[in-house]
Every structure is written in structure tokens, then in C-alpha cells.
Short mmCIF file of C-alpha atoms and ligand atoms in Angstrom, two decimals:
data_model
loop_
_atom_site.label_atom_id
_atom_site.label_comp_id
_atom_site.label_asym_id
_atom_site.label_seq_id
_atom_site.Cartn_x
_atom_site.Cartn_y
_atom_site.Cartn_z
CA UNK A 129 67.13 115.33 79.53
CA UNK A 130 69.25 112.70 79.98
CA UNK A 131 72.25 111.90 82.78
CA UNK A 132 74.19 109.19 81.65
CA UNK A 133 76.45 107.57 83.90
CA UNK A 134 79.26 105.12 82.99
CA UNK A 135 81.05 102.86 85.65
CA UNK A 136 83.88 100.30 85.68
CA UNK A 137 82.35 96.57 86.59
CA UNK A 138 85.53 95.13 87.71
CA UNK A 139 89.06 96.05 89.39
CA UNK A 140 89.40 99.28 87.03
CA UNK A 141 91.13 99.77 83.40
CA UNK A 142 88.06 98.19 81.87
CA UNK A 143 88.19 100.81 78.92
CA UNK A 144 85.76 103.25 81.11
CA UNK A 145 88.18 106.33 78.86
CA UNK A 146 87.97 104.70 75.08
CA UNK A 147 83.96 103.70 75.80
CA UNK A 148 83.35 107.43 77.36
CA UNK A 149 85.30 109.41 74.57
CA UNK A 150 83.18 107.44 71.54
CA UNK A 151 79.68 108.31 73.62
CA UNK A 152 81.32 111.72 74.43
CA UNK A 153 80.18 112.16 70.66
CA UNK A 154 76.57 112.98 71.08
CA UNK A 155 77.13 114.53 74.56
CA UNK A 156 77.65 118.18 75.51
CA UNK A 157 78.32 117.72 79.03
CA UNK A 158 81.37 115.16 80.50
CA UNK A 159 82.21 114.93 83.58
CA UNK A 160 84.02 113.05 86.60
CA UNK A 161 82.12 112.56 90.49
CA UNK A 162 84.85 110.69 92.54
CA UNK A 163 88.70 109.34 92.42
CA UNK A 164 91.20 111.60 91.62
CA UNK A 165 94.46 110.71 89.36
CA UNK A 166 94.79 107.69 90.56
CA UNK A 167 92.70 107.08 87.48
CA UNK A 168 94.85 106.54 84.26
CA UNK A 169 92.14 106.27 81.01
CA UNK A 170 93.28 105.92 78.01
CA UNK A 171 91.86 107.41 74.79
CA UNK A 172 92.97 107.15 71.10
CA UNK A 173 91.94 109.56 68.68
CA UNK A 174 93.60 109.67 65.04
CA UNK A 175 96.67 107.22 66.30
CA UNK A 176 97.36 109.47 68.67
CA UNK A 177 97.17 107.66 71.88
CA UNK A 178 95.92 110.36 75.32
CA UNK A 179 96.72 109.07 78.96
CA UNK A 180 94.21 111.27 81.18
CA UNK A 181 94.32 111.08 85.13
CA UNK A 182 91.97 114.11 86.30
CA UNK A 183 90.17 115.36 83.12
CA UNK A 184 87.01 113.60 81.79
CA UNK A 185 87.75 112.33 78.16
CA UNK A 186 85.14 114.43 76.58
CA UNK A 187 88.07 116.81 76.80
CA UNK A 188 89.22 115.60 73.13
CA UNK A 189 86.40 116.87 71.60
CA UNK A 190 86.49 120.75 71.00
CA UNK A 191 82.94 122.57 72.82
CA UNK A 192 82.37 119.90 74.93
CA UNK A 193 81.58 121.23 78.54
CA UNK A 194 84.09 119.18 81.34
CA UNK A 195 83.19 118.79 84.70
CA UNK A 196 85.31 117.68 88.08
CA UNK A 197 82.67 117.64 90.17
CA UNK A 198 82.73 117.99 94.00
CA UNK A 199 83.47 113.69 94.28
CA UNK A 200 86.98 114.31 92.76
CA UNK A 201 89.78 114.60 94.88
CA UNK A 202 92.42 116.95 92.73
CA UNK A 203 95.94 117.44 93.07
CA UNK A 204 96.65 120.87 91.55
CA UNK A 205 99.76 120.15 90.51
CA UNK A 206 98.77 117.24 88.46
CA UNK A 207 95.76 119.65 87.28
CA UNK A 208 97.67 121.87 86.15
CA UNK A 209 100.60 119.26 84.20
CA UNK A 210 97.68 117.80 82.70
CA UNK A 211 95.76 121.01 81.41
CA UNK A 212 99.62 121.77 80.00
CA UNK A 213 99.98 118.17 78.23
CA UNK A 214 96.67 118.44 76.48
CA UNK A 215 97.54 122.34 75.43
CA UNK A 216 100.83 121.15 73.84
CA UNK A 217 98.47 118.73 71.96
CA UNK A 218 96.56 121.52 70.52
CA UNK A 219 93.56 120.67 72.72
CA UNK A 220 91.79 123.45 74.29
CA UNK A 221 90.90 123.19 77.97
CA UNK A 222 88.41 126.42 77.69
CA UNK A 223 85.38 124.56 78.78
CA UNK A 224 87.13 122.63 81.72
CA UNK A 225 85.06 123.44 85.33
CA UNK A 226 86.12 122.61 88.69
CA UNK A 227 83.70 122.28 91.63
CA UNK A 228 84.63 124.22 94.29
CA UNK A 229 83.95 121.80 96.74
CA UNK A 230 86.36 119.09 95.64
CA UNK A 231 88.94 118.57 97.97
CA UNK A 232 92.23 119.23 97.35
CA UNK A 233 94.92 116.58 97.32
CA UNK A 234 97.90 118.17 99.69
CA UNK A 235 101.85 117.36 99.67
CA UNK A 236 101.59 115.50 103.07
CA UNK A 237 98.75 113.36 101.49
CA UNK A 238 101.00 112.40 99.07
CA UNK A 239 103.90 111.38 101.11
CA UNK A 240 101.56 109.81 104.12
CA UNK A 241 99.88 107.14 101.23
CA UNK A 242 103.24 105.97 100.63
CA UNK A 243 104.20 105.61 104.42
CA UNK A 244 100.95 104.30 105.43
CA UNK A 245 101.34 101.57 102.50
CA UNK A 246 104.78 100.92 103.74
CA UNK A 247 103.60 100.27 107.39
CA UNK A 248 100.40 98.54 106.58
CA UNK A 249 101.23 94.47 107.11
CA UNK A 250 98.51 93.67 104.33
CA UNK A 251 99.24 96.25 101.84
CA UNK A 252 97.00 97.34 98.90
CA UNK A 253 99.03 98.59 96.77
CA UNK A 254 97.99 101.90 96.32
CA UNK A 255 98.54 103.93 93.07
CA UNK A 256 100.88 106.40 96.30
CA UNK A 257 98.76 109.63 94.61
CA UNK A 258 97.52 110.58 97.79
CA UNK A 259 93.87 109.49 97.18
CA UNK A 260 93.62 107.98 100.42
CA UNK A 261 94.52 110.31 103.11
CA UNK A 262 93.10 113.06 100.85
CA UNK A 263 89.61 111.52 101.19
CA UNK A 264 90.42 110.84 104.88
CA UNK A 265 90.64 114.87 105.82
CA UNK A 266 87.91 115.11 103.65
CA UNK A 267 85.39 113.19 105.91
CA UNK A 268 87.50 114.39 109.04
CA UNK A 269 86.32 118.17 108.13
CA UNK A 270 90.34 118.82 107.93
CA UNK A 271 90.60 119.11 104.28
CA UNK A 272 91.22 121.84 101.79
CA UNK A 273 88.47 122.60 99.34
CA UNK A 274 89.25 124.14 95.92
CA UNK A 275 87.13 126.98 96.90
CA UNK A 276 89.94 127.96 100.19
CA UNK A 277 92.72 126.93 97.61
CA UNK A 278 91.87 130.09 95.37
CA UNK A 279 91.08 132.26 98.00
CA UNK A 280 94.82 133.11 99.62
CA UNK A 281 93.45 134.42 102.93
CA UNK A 282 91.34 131.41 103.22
CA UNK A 283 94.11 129.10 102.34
CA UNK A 284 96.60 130.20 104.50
CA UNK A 285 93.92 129.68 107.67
CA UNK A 286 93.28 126.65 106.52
CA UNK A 287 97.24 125.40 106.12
CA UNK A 288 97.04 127.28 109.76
CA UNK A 289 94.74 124.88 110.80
CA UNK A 290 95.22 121.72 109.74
CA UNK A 291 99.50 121.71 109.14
CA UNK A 292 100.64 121.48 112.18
CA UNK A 293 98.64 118.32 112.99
CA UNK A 294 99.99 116.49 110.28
CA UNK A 295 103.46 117.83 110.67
CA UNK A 296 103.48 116.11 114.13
CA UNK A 297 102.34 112.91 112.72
CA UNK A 298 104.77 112.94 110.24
CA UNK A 299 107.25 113.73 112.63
CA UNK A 300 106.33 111.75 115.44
CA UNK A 301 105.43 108.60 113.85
CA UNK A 302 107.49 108.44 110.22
CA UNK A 303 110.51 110.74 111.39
CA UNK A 304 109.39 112.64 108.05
CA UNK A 305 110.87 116.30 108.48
CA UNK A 306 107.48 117.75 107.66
CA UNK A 307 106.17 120.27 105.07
CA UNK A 308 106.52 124.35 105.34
CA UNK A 309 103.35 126.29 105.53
CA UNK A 310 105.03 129.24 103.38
CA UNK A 311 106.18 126.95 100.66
CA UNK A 312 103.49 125.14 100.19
CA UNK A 313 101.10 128.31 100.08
CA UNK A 314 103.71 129.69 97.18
CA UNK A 315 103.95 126.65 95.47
CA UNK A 316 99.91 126.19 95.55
CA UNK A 317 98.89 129.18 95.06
CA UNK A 318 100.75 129.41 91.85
CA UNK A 319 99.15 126.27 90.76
CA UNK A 320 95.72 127.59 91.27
CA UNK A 321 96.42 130.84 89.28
CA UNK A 322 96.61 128.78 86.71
CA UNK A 323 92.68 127.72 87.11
CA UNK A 324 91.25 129.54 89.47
CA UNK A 325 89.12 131.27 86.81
CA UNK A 326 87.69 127.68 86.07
CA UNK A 327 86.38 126.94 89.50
CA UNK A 328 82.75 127.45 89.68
CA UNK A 329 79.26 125.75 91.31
CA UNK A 330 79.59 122.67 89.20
CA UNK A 331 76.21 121.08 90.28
CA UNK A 332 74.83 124.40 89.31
CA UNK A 333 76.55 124.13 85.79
CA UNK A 334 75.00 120.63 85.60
CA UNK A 335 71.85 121.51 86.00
CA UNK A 336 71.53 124.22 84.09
CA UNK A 337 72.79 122.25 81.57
CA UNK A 338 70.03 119.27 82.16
CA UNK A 339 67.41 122.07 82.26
CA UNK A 340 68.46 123.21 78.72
CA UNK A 341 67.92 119.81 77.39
CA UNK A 342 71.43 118.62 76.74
CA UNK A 343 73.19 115.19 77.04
CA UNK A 344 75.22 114.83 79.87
CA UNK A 345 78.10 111.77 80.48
CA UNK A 346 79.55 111.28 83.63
CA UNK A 347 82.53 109.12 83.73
CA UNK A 348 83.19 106.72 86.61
CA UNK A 349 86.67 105.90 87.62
CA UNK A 350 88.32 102.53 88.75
CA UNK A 351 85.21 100.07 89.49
CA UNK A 352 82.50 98.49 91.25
CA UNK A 353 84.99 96.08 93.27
CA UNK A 354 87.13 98.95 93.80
CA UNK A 355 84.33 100.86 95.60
CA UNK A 356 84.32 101.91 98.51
CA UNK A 357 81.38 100.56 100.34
CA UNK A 358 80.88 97.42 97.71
CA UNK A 359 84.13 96.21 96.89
CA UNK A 360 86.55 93.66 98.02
CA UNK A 361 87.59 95.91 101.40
CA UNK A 362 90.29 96.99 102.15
CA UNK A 363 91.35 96.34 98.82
CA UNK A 364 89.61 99.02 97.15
CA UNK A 365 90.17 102.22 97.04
CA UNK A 366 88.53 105.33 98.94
CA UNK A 367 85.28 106.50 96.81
CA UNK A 368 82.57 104.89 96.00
CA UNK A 369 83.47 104.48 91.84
CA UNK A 370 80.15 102.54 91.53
CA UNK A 371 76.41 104.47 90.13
CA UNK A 372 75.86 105.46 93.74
CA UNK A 373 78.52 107.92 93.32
CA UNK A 374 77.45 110.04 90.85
CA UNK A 375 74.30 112.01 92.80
CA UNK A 376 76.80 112.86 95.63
CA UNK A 377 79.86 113.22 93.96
CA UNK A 378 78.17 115.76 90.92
CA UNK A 379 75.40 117.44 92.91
CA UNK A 380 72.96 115.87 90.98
CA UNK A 381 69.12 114.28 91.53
CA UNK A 382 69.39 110.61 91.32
CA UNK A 383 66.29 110.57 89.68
CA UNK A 384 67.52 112.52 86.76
CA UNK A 385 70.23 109.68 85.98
CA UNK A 386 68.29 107.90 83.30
CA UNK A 387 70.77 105.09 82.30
CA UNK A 388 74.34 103.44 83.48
CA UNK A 389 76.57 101.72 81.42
CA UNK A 390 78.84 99.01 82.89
CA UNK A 391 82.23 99.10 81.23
CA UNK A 392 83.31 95.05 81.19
CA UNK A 393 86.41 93.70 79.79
CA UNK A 394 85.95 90.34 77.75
CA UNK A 395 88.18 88.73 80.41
CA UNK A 396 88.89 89.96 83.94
CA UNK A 397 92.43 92.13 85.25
CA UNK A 398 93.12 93.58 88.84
CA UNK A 399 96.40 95.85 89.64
CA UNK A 400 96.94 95.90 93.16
CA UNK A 401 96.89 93.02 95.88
CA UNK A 402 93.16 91.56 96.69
CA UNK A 403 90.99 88.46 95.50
CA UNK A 404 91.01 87.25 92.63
CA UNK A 405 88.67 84.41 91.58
CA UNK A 406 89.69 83.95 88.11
CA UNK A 407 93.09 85.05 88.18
CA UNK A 408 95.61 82.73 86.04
CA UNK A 409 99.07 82.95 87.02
CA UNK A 410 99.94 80.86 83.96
CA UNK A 411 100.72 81.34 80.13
CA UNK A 412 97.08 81.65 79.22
CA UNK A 413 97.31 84.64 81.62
CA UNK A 414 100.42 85.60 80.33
CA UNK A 415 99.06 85.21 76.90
CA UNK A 416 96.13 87.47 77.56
CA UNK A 417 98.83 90.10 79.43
CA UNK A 418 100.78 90.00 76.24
CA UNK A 419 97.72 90.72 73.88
CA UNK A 420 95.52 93.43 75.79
CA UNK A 421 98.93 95.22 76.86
CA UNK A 422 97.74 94.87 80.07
CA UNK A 423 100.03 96.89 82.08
CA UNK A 424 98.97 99.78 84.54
CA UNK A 425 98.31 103.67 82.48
CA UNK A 426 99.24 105.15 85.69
CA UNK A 427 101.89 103.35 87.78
CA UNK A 428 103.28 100.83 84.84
CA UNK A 429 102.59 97.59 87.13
CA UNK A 430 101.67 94.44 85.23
CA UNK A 431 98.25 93.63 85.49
CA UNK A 432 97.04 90.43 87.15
CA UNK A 433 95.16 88.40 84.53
CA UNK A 434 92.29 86.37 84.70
CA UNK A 435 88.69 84.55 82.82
CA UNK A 436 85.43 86.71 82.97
CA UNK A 437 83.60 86.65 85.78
CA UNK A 438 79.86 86.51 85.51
CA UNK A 439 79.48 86.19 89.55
CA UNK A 440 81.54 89.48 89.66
CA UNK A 441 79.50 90.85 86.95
CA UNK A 442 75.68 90.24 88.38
CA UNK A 443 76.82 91.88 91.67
CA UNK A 444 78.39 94.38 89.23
CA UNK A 445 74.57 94.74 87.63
CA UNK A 446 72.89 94.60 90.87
CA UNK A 447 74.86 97.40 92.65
CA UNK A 448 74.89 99.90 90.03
CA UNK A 449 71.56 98.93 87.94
CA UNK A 450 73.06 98.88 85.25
CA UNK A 451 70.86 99.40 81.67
CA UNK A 452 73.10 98.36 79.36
CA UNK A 453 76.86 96.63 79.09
CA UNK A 454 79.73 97.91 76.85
CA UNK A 455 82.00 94.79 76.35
CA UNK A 456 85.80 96.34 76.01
CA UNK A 457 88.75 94.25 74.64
CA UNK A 458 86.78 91.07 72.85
CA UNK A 459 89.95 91.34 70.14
CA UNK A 460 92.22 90.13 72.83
CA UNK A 461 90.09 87.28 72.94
CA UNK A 462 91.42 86.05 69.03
CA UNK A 463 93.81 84.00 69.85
CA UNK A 464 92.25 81.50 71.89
CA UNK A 465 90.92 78.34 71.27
CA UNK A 466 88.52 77.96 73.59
CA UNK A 467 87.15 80.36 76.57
CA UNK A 468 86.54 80.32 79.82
CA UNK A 469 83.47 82.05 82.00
CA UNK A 470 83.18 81.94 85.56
CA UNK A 471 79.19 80.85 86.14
CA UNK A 472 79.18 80.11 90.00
CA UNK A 473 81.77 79.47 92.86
CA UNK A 474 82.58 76.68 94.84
CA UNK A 475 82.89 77.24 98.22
CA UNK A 476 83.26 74.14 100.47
CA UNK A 477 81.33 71.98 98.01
CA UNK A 478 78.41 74.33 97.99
CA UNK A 479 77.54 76.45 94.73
CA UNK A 480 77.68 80.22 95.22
CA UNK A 481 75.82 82.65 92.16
CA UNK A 482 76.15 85.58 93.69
CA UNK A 483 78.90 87.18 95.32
CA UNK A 484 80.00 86.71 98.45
CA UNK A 485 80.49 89.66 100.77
CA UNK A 486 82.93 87.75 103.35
CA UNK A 487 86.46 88.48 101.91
CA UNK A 488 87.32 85.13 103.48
CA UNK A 489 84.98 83.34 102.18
CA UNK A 490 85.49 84.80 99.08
CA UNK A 491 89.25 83.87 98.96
CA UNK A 492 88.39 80.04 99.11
CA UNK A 493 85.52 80.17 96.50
CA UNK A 494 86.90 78.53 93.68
CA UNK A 495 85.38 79.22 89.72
CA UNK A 496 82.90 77.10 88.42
CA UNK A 497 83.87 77.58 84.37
CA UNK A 498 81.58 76.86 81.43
CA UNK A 499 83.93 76.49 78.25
CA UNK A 500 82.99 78.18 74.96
CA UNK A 501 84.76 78.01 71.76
CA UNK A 502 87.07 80.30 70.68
CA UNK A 503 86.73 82.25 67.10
CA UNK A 504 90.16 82.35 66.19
CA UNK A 505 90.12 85.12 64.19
CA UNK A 506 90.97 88.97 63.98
CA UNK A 507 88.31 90.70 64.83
CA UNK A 508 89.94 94.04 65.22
CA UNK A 509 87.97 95.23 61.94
CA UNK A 510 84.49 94.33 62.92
CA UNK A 511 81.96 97.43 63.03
CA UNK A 512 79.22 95.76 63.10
CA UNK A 513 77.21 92.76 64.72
CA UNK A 514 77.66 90.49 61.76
CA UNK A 515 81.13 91.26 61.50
CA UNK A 516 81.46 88.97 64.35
CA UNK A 517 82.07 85.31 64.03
CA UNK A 518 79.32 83.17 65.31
CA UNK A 519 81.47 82.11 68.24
CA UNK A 520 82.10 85.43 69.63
CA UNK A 521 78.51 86.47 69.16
CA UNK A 522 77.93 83.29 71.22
CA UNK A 523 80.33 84.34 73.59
CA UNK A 524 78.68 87.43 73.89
CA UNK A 525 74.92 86.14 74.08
CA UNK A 526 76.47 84.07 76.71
CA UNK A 527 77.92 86.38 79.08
CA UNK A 528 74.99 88.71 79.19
CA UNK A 529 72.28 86.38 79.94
CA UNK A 530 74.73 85.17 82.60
CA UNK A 531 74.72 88.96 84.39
CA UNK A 532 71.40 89.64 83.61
CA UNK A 533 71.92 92.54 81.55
CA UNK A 534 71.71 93.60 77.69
CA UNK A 535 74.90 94.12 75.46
CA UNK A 536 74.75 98.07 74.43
CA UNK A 537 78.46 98.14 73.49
CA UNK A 538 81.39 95.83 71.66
CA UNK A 539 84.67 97.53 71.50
CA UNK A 540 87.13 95.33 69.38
CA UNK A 541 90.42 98.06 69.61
CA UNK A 542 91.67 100.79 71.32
CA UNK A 543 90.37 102.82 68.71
CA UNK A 544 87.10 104.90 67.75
CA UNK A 545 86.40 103.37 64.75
CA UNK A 546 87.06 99.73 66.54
CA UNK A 547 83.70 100.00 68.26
CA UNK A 548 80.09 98.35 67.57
CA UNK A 549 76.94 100.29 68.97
CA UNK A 550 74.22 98.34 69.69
CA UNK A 551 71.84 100.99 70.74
CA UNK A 552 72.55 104.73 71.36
CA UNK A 553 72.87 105.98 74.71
CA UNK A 554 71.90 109.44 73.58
P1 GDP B 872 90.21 102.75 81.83
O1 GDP B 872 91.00 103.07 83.04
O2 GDP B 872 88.97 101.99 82.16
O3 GDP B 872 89.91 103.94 80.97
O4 GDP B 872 91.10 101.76 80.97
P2 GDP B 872 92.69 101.94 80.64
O5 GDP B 872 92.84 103.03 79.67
O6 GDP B 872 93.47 102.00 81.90
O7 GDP B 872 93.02 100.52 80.02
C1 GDP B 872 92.36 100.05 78.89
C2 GDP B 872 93.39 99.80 77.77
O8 GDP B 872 92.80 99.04 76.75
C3 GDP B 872 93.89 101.05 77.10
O9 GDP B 872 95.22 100.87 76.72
C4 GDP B 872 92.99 101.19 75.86
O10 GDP B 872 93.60 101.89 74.80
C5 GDP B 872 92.81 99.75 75.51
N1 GDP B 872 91.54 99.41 74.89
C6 GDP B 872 90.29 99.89 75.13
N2 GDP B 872 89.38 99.21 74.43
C7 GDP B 872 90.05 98.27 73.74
C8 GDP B 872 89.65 97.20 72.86
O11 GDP B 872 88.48 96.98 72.60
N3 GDP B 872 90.65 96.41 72.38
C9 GDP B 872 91.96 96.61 72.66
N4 GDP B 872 92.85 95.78 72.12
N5 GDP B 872 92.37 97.60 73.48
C10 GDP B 872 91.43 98.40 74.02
P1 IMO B 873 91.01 103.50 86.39
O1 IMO B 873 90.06 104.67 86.48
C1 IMO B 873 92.89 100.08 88.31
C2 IMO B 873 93.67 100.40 92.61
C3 IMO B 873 95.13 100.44 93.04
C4 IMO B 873 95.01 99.77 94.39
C5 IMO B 873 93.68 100.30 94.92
C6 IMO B 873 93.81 101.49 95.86
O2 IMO B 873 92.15 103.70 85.48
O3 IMO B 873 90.24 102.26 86.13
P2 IMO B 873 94.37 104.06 95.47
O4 IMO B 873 95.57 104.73 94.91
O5 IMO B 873 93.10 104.39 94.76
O6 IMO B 873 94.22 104.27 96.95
O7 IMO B 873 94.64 102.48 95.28
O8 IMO B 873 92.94 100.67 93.79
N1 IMO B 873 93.29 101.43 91.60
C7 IMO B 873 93.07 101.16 90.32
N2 IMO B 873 93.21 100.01 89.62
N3 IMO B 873 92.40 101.19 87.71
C8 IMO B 873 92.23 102.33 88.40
O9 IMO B 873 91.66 103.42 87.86
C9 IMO B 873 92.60 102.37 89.75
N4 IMO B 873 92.59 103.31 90.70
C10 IMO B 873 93.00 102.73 91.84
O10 IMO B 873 95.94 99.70 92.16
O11 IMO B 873 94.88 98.38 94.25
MG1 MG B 874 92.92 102.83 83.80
#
């Protein structure tokens, strides 16, 4: 039966949480492959508004089965504030799994993102969560899997191994004073006695749910130009976030995913330093800001504003194949007169339509717009296609036969209800 998976197109925040909790609906399985909570999604259900970092958003639905699969990097502390903040909200975390190969995001991971970010001379601005050097141990062999961090004699060989290593980099090169190996086993092990009856052989669980037939969601975090492998290096961030991520990062047959969704917003936003085609540093950027709240779930940081990008978005197609687009945020869109797409770039006098791996030539490629007219009206009601004024079903029409890829999706508001389904996914 089917693996859905659903993926951010862009720089992140594209909606990835609101789209994945309204096709959460008609699944039984939702789960995460990479990132960690450096992912902020943000769900509204009844007016009340849910910021999740760690836990897939199928979590607001009672039964559903939630999955952090081995991809995730997970900071048990935040696990375990998170699995509290959702219990004080009367939602049950009962059917919340944890592989037990995900690796563990330590103290010293924390604290060496923030020093690394303050040495680096071209900084990324990192969300400081500890994503990076969490994924680094991870493909060093020096990390901590969840599986040692609920097993105490395991744990403690590991913390053996591995602490005094990055006590003398701390010491040596940041004059940090280092972390004790007794203190963090006490603090740690107390956060995983709060789940350690969760962690199990998630791509087991997976496929035993696949094998019974049911639907299964997997929920991408930040986005294709924040991958990994495929994005705008080194200003990404440390998993690959695009569709190749979800075989490795769930334990799961590539051949069973039968569909990916690209999350797009109707415009373009990027937190973080990096390339920006599109970006407007203007009032029509502030304007946009202003209307799609565009300010950071997780660290609070304005987001950089900027046009849709339809070179962005074919790469976004091509990488990830995707089947089918979910366009997030087209209400923000209301106010304006007229619109701008990005169509091609101009680098150097020469027309670009696809992407352009070079970050350097990328950062001199200038947007080739096409201009469409604006609708001017609220569209925050609209729950179906002919709801829509003609101009934003142009606008629509337009930007997926520029990508190269069917609509599936239109999400006018932050809400369920605000939300205009194409065709099922399920
Ligand atoms: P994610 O990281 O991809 O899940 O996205 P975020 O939650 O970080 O950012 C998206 C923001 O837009 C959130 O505040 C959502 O509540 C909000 N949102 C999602 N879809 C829509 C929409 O169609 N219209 C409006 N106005 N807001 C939306
Ligand atoms: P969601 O899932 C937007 C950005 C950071 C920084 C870069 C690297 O909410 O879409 P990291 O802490 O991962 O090492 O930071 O990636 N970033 C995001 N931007 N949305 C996200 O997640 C992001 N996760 C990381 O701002 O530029
Ligand atoms: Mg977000």
C-alpha cells in the first residue's frame, strides 16, 4: 500500500506541518526520516495553534501511529519537553516510536554548533540545535544511538569512548571547560526513562504496517535547497531533507514510495545566510513579511522574503520526482496588484532554466520575471477551485506548467478547513 512522502521545495517553512497534518487524515502511519528540531512546523487545529520540532504532525490526531525513524537526529531533552507540551494539551503520545538507530543529539553537540558558527568566517546561520556536529559523529562512527542511550551499561561505554575526545577539543580549541561524563549519564538517562519503552525497530514497524495495507505519510523537514547533497552548500543544513531521504532515513524500499508531494509557498522565504535569487529587500518584501508572518517557528529570526521561483522549483521537481505540488500561503498573495515569477536567470547575458549548481555562478544569476495580475481579494475562505478568482487560478496554472508538475494542493490559511484538495493522496 501506499508510502507517501512529503518534502519542502525551497529554504524550509513552506507549510510541510499544516499540508502533512490535513493528509495525516486518511493516514495511519506518520512519520519523520532526517533533521532533528531544528525543524519548527506549525499546525493549527480548532484555533489552537501547535509548534512541533521532533514529532511528526500526525501526532494531533488520536490512533495515529508516529514514527522518528533512524534519519532523525533527537535531542532527548527536547523529546521529552515536547512529549510534555503536547500531554498538557490533552494529546496522547501513546503511539509515538523511536528508531533505535537514530542518533542522539549530545550536550557538546549543542554547544560545538554554536562555537563552530561563531568561528566559521562565512557563517550559516545555524538554528545552534546541535544538528550539525550531531550528524558529524554520526558518519564518524562516534555517535550515540538511541538504542546505547537506553541501555545504561552501553551508554556509559559509549560516553567512555567518545567524551574525552571532545572534551579536549573543547578545551583545547574553544577554552570551553568541557562536559562531565557522570552528569551527563544522570541527566540522560533520566530523559530516556521517560521513552525508553517507545524505542523500537521502526523500519520493522513500517513495514509491517505497509504489509497490512495501511497509508503511510512521511514528513520531510526543511527543503530541497536545504539538502544536503542538492542544496545551495554550505548553506544547507546536514541531511538530505529532499525524497532521497526517506528510504535511508525510515528503513524503507524505495520502490514502495508511490508518490511525493512538494510543499511550495506561493512566493519564496529563506532564514539563514545563502543565495537568494528572488529575494526583495524592499517594502514588497516587507509587505509579504508582514502578511505570511513570516518569522522563524524555531529561532524567531525574520525571514528573508522573496517572488516564486520556478527555476528553484523544476530542480525542486527534478530532484525529488515529485507527483504532485501542494501550493501553501496563496492568501498572502491578496494584497498585491500584480505578481512576480521567476521563469529563467540571467547570468552574464545568457538565459539559465535550470539551476545552476556553481554557488558562484548562482550568486550573479539575476531573475528573469514574467508579471501576472494580482486578484486583490480575500481568498482566505476559498474551499474549492472555483472559489478562486480567475487571476489566482491563472497564477496557479502558471506556476505549474512552469515546474513541470501538477497542482494536488491549495492551502489559502493556516488552518484545516483553509485548504483545497485537488486529488487525494490516499
Ligand atoms: P513548515 O516548517 O514547513 O511546517 O512551515 P512553518 O510552520 O515553519 O511555517 C509556515 C507558517 O505558515 C506557519 O505559521 C503556518 O501556520 C502558516 N501557514 C501554513 N499554510 C498557510 C496558508 O495557506 N496561509 C497562511 N496565511 N498561513 C499558512
Ligand atoms: P522546517 O522543517 C527553515 C536552516 C537554518 C540554517 C541552515 C542550517 O521548519 O522547514 P541547521 O541548524 O540545520 O544546521 O541550520 O538551515 N534551517 C531551516 N530553515 N526551516 C527549517 O526547518 C530549517 N532547518 C534548518 O536557518 O540556514
Ligand atoms: Mg518551519
Amino acid at each position: 500500500m501506499p508510502i507517501a512522502a512529503l518534502v519542502g521545495t525551497q529554504w524550509g517553512d513552506e507549510g510541510k506541518g499544516k499540508i502533512t497534518d490535513v493528509i495525516a487524515a486518511k493516514a495511519e502511519v506518520v512519520a519523520r526520516y532526517q533533521g532533528g528540531n531544528n525543524a519548527g512546523h506549525t499546525v493549527v487545529v480548532d484555533n489552537v495553534t501547535y509548534k512541533l520540532h521532533l514529532i511528526p504532525s500526525g501526532i494531533l490526531y488520536p490512533g495515529k501511529i508516529c514514527v522518528i525513524g533512524n534519519g532523525v537526529v533527537v535531542d532527548p531533552k527536547v523529546l521529552v519537553e515536547e512529549m510534555r507540551y503536547l500531554h498538557d494539551r490533552g494529546i496522547s503520545t501513546q503511539n509515538l516510536f523511536i528508531s533505535d538507530k537514530a542518533h542522539v543529539i549530545m550536550p557538546y553537540h549543542k554547544v560545538l554548533d554554536k562555537l563552530e558558527e561563531d568561528a566559521r568566517r562565512l557563517k550559516i546561520g545555524t538554528t545552534g540545535r546541535g544538528i550539525g556536529p550531531a550528524y558529524v559523529d554520526k558518519y564518524m562512527r562516534s555517535g550515540i544511538r538511541i538504542g546505547d542511550l537506553v541501555n545504561p551499561t552501553r551508554f556509559r561505554s559509549r560516553l567512555a569512548d567518545f567524551l574525552p575526545m571532545k572534551n579536549r577539543i573543547l578545551r583545547e580549541i574553544y577554552g570551553h571547560p568541557g562536559f562531565d561524563p557522570d552528569q551527563i549519564f544522570r541527566e540522560y538517562s533520566a530523559y530516556a526513562q521517560e521513552f525508553r519503552d517507545r524505542v523500537a525497530d521502526t523500519s520493522l514497524l513500517v513495514d509491517e504496517a505497509r504489509r497490512a495495507g495501511k497509508n503511510i505519510l512521511c514528513e520531510g523537514a526543511q527543503g530541497t535547497f536545504l539538502d544536503i547533497d542538492h542544496g545551495t552548500y554550505p548553506f544547507v543544513t546536514s541531511s538530505n531533507s529532499s525524497a532521497g531521504g526517506v528510504a535511508a532515513g525510515l528503513g524503507v524500499g524505495p520502490n514502495h514510495i508511490s508518490s511525493v508531494i512538494g510543499v511550495v509557498k506561493a512566493y519564496s522565504t529563506r532564514v539563514g545566510e545563502g543565495p537568494f535569487p528572488t529575494e526583495l529587500k524592499d517594502a514588497v518584501g516587507d509587505l509579504i513579511r508582514e502578511r505570511g508572518r513570516e518569522y522563524g517557528t524555531t529561532t524567531g529570526r525574520p525571514r528573508r522574503c522573496g517572488w516564486f521561483d520556478a527555476v528553484m522549483i523544476r530542480y525542486a521537481v527534478r530532484i525529488n520526482g515529485l507527483t504532485g505540488l501542494a501550493v501553501t500561503l496563496l492568501d498572502v498573495l491578496d494584497a498585491f496588484e500584480s505578481i512576480k515569477v521567476c521563469v529563467g536567470y540571467d547570468y552574464r547575458g545568457q538565459r539559465l532554466d535550470s539551476f545552476p549548481t556553481d554557488l558562484e555562478i548562482l550568486q550573479e544569476c539575476r531573475p528573469i520575471f514574467a508579471e501576472l495580475p494580482g486578484w486583490q481579494r480575500d481568498i482566505s475562505g476559498a474551499t474549492g477551485w472555483d472559489d478562486l478568482p480567475y487571476q489566482a487560478q491563472h497564477y496557479l496554472n502558471f506556476i505549474s506548467e512552469e515546474v513541470g508538475c501538477p497542482l494536488q494542493m491549495i492551502s489559502v490559511g493556516p488552518r484545516r478547513d483553509q485548504t483545497i484538495v485537488l486529488s487525494d493522496v490516499f
